[in-house]
Coordinates of N, CA, C and O in Angstrom, one line a residue:
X298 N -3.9 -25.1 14.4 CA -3.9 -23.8 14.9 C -3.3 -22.8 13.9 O -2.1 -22.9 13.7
X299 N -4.0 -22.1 13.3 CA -3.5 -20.8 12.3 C -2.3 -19.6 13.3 O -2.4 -19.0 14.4
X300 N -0.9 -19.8 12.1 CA 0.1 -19.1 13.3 C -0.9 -17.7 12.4 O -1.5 -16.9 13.0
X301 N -0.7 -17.8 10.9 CA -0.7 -16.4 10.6 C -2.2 -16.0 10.1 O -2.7 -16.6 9.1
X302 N -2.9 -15.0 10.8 CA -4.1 -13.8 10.1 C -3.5 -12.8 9.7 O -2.6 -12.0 10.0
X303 N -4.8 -12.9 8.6 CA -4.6 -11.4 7.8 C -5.7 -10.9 8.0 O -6.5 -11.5 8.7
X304 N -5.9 -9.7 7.5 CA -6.9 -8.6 7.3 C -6.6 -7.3 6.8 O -5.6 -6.5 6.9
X305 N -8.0 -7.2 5.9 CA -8.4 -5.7 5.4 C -8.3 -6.2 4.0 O -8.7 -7.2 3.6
X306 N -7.7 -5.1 3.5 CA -8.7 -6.0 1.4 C -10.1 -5.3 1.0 O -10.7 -4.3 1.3
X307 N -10.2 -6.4 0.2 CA -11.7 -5.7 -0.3 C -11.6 -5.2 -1.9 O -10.8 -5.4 -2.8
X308 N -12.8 -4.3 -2.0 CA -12.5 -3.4 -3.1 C -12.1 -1.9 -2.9 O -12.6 -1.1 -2.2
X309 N -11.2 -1.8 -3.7 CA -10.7 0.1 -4.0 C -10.9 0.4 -4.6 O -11.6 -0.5 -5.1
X310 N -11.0 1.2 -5.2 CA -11.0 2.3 -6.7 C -9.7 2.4 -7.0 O -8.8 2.3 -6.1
X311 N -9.6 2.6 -8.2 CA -8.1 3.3 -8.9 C -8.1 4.5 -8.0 O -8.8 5.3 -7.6
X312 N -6.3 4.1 -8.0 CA -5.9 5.7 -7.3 C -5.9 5.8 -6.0 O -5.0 6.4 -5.4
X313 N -7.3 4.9 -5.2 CA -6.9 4.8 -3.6 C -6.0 4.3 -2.9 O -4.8 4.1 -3.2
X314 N -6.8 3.8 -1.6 CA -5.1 3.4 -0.7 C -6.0 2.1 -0.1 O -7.2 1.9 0.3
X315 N -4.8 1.5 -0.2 CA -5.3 -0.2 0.5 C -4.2 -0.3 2.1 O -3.1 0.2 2.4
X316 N -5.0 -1.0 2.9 CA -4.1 -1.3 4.0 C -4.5 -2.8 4.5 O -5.6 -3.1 4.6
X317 N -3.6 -3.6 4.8 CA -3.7 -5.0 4.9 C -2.8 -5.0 6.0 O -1.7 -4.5 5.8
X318 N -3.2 -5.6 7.3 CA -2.7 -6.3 8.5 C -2.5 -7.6 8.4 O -3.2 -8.5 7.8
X319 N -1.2 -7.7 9.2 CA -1.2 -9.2 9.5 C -0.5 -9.9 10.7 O 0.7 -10.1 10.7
X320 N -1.4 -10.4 11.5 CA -0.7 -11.5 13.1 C 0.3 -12.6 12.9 O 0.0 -13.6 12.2
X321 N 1.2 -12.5 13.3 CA 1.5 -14.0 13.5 C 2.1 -14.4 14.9 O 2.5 -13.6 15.8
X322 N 2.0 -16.1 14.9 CA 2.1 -15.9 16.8 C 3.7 -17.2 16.6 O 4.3 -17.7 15.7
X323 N 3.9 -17.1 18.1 CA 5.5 -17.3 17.8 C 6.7 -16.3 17.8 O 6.5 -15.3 18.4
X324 N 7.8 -16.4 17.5 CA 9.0 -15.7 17.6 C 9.0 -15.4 16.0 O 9.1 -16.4 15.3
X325 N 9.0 -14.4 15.5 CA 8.6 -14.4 14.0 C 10.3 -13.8 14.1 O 11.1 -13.5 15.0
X326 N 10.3 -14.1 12.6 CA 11.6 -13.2 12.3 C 11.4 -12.4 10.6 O 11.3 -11.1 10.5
X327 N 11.4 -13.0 9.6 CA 10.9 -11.9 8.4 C 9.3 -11.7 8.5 O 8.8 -12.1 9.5
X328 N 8.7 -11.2 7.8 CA 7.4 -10.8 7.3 C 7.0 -10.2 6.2 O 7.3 -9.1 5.7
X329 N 6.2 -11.2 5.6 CA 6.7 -10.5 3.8 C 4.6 -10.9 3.6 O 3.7 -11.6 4.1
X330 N 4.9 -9.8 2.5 CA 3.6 -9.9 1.8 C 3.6 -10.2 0.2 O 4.5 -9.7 -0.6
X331 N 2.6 -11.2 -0.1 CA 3.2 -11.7 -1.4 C 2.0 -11.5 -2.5 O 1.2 -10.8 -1.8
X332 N 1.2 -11.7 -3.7 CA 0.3 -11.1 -4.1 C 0.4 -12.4 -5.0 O 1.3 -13.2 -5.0
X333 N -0.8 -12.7 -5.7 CA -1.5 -14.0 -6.2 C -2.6 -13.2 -7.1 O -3.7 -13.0 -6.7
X334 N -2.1 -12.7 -8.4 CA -3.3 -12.4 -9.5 C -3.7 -13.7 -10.0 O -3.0 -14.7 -10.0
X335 N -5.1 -13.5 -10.6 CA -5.6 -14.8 -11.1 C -4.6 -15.3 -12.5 O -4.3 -14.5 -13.3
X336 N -4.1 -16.8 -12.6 CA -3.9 -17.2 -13.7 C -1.9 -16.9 -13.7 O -1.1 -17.1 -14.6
X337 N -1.7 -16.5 -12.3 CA -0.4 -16.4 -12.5 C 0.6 -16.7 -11.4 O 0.1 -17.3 -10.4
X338 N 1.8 -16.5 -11.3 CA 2.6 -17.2 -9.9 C 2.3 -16.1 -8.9 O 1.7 -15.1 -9.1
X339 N 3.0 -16.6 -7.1 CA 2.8 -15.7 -6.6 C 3.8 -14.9 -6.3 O 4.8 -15.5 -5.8
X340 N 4.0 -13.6 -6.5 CA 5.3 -12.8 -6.2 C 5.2 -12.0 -5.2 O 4.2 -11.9 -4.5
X341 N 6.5 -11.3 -5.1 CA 6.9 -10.9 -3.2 C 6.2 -9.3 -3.8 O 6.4 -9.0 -5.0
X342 N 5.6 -8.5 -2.9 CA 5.7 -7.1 -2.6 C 6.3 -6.5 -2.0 O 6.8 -5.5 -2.3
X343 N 6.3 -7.1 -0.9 CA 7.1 -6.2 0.3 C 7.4 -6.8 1.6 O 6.6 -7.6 2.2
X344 N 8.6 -6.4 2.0 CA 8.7 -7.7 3.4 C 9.3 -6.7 4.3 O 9.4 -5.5 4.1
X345 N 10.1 -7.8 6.1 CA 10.4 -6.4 6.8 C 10.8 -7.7 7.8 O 10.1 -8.6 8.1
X346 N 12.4 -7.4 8.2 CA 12.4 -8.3 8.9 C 12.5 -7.5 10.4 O 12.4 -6.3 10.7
X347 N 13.0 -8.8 11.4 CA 12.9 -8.2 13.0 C 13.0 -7.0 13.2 O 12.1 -6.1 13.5
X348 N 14.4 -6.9 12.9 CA 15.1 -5.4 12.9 C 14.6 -4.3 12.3 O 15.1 -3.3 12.6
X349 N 13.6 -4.2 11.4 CA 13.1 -3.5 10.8 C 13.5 -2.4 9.4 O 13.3 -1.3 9.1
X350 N 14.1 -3.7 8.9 CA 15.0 -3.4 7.7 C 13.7 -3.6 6.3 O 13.0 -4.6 6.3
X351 N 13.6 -2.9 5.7 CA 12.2 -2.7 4.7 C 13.1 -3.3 3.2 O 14.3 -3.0 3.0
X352 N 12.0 -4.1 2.3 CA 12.1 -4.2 1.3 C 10.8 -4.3 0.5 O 9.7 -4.5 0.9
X353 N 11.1 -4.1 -0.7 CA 9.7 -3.7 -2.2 C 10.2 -4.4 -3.2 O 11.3 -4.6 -3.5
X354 N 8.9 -5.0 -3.8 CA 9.2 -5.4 -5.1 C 9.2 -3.7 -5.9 O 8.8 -2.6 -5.4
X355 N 9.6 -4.0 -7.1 CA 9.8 -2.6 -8.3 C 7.9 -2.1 -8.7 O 7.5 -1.1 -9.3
X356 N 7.3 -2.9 -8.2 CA 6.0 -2.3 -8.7 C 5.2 -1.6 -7.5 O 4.4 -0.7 -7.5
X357 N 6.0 -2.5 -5.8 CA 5.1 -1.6 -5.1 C 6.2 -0.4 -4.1 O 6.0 0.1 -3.0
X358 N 7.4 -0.1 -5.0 CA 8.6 1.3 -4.4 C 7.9 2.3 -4.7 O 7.0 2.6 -5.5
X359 N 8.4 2.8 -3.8 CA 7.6 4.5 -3.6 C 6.4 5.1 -3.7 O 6.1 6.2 -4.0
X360 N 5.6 3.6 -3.3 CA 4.0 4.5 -3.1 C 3.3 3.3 -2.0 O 2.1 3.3 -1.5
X361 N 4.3 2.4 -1.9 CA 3.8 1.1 -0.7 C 4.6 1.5 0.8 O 5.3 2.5 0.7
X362 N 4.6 1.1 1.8 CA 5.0 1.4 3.5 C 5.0 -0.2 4.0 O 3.9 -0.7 3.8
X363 N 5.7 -0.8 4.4 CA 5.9 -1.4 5.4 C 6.1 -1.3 7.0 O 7.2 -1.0 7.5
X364 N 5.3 -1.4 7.4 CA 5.5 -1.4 9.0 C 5.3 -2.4 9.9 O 4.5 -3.3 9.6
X365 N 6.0 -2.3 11.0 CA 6.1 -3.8 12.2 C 5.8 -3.2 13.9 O 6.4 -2.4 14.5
X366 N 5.1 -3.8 14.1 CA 4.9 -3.7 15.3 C 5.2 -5.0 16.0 O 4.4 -5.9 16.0
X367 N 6.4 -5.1 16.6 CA 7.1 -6.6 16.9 C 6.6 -6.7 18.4 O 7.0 -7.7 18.9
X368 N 5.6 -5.9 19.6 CA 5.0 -6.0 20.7 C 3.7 -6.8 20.0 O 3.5 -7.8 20.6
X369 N 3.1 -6.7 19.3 CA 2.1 -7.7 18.6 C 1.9 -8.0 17.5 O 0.9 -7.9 16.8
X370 N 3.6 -8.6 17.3 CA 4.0 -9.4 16.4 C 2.9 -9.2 15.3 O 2.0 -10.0 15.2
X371 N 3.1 -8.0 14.6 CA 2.0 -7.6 13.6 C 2.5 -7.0 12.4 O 3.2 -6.0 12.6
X372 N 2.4 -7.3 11.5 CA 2.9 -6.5 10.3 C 1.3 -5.6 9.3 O 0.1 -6.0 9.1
X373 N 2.2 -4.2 8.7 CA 0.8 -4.0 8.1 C 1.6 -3.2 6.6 O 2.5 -2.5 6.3
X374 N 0.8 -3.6 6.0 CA 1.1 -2.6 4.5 C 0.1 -2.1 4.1 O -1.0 -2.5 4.0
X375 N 0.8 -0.4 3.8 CA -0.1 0.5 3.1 C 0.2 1.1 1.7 O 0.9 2.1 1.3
X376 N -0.7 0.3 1.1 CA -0.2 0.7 -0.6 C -1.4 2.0 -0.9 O -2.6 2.0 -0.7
X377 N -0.6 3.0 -1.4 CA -1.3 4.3 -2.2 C -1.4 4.4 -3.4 O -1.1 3.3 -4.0
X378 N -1.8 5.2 -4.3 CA -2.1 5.2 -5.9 C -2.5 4.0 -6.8 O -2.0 3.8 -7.9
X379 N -3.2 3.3 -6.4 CA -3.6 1.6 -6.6 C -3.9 1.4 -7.9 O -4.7 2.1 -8.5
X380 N -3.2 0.2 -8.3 CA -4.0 0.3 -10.1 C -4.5 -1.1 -10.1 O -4.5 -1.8 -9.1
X381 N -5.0 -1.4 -10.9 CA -6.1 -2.5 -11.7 C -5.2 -3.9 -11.1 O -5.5 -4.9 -10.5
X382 N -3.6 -3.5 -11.7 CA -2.7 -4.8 -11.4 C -2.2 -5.0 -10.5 O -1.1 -5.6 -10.5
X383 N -3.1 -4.6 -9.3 CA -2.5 -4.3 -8.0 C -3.9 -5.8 -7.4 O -3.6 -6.6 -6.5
X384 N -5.0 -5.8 -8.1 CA -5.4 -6.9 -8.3 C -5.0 -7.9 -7.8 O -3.8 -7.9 -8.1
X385 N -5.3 -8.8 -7.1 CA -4.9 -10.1 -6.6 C -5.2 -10.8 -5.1 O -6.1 -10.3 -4.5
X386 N -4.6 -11.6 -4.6 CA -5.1 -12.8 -3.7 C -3.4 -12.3 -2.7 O -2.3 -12.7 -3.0
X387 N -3.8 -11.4 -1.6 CA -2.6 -11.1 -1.0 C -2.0 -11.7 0.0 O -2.2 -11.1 1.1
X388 N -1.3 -12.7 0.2 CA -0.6 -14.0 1.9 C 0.6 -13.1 2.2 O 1.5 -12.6 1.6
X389 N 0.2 -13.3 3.3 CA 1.9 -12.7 3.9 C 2.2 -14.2 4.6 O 1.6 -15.2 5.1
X390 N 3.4 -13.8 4.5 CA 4.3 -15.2 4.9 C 5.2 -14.7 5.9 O 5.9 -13.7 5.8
X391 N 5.1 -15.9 7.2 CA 5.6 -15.6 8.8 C 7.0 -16.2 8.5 O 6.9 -17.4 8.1
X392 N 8.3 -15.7 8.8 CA 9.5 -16.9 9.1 C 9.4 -16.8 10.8 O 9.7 -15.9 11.5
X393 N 8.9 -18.1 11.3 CA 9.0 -18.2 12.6 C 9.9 -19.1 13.1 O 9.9 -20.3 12.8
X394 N 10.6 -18.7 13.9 CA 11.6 -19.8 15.1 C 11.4 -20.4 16.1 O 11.1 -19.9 17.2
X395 N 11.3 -22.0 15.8 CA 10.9 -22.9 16.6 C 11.5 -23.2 17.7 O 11.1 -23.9 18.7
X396 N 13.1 -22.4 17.4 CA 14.2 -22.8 18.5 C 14.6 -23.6 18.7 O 15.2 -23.9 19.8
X397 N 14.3 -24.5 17.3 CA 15.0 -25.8 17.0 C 15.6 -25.8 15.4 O 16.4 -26.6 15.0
X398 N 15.0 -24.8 14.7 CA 15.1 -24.1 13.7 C 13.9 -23.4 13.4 O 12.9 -23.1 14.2
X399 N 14.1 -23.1 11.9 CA 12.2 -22.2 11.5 C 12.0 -22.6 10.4 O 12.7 -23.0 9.5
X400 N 10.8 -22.4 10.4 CA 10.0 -22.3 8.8 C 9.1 -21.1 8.3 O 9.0 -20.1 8.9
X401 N 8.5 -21.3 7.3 CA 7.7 -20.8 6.7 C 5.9 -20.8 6.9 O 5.2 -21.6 6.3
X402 N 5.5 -20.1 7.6 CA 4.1 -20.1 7.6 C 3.5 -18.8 6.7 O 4.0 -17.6 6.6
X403 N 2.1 -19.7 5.9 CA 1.1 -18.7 5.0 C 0.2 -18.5 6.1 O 0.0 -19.1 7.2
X404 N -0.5 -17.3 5.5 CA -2.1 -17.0 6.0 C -2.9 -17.5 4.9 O -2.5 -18.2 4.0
X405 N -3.8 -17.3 5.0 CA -4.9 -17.8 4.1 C -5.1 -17.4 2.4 O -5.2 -17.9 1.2
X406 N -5.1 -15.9 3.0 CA -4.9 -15.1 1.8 C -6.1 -14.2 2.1 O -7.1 -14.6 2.8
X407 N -6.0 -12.9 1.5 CA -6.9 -12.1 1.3 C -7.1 -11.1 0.0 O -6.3 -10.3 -0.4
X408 N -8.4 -11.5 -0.4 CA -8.5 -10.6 -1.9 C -8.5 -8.9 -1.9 O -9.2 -8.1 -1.2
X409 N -7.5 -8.9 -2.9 CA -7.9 -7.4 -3.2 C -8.1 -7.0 -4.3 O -7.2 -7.2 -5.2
X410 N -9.2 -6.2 -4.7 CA -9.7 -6.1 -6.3 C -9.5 -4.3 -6.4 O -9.8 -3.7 -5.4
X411 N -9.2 -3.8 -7.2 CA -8.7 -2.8 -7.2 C -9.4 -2.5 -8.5 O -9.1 -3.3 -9.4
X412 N -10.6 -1.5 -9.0 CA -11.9 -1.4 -10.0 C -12.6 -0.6 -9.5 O -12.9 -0.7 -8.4
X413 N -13.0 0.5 -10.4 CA -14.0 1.4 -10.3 C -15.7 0.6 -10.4 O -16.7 1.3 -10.4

């Protein structure tokens, strides 16, 4: 059973705006989005936990948005001014509570190509 979906992605152009959704089912507690360019590790963008306390990596501050909608346990990111190295294979990652402890669930991943 898949806890966590994503959606949205695709192709942009330079300069536009990307928005990526994501479900997870369960008692979620952080929500992070993480990015996967070809040929390299995967690193954090942006996360958001219960409370709704927001964090950025340094490449996506001040032109990325994190938001939560914790009635359907939903997270969504809206990145603006998009460049080439914005490129990559995007998973958000659920910390969910089993109420015996928690773990880590991926989504699948969703591509985003950022190219005129």
């Amino acid at each position: 059973q898949e806890q966590v979906l994503e959606s949205g992605g695709g192709l942009v152009q330079p300069g536009g705006s990307l928005t990526l959704s994501c479900t997870a089912f369960g008692t979620i507690l952080n929500m992070e989005w993480h990015r996967q360019a070809q040929g390299k590790g995967r690193e954090l963008v942006a996360g958001i936990t219960a409370s709704g306390r927001r964090y950025y990596s340094d490449s996506a501050k001040g032109r990325s948005t994190i938001s939560r909608d914790n009635s359907k346990n939903t997270m969504y990111l809206q990145m603006n001014k998009v460049k080439p190295e914005d490129t990559g294979v995007y998973y958000c990652k659920a910390t969910i509570d089993h109420g015996v402890g928690y773990d880590d669930s991926w989504g699948q991943g969703t591509q985003v190509t950022v190219s005129s």
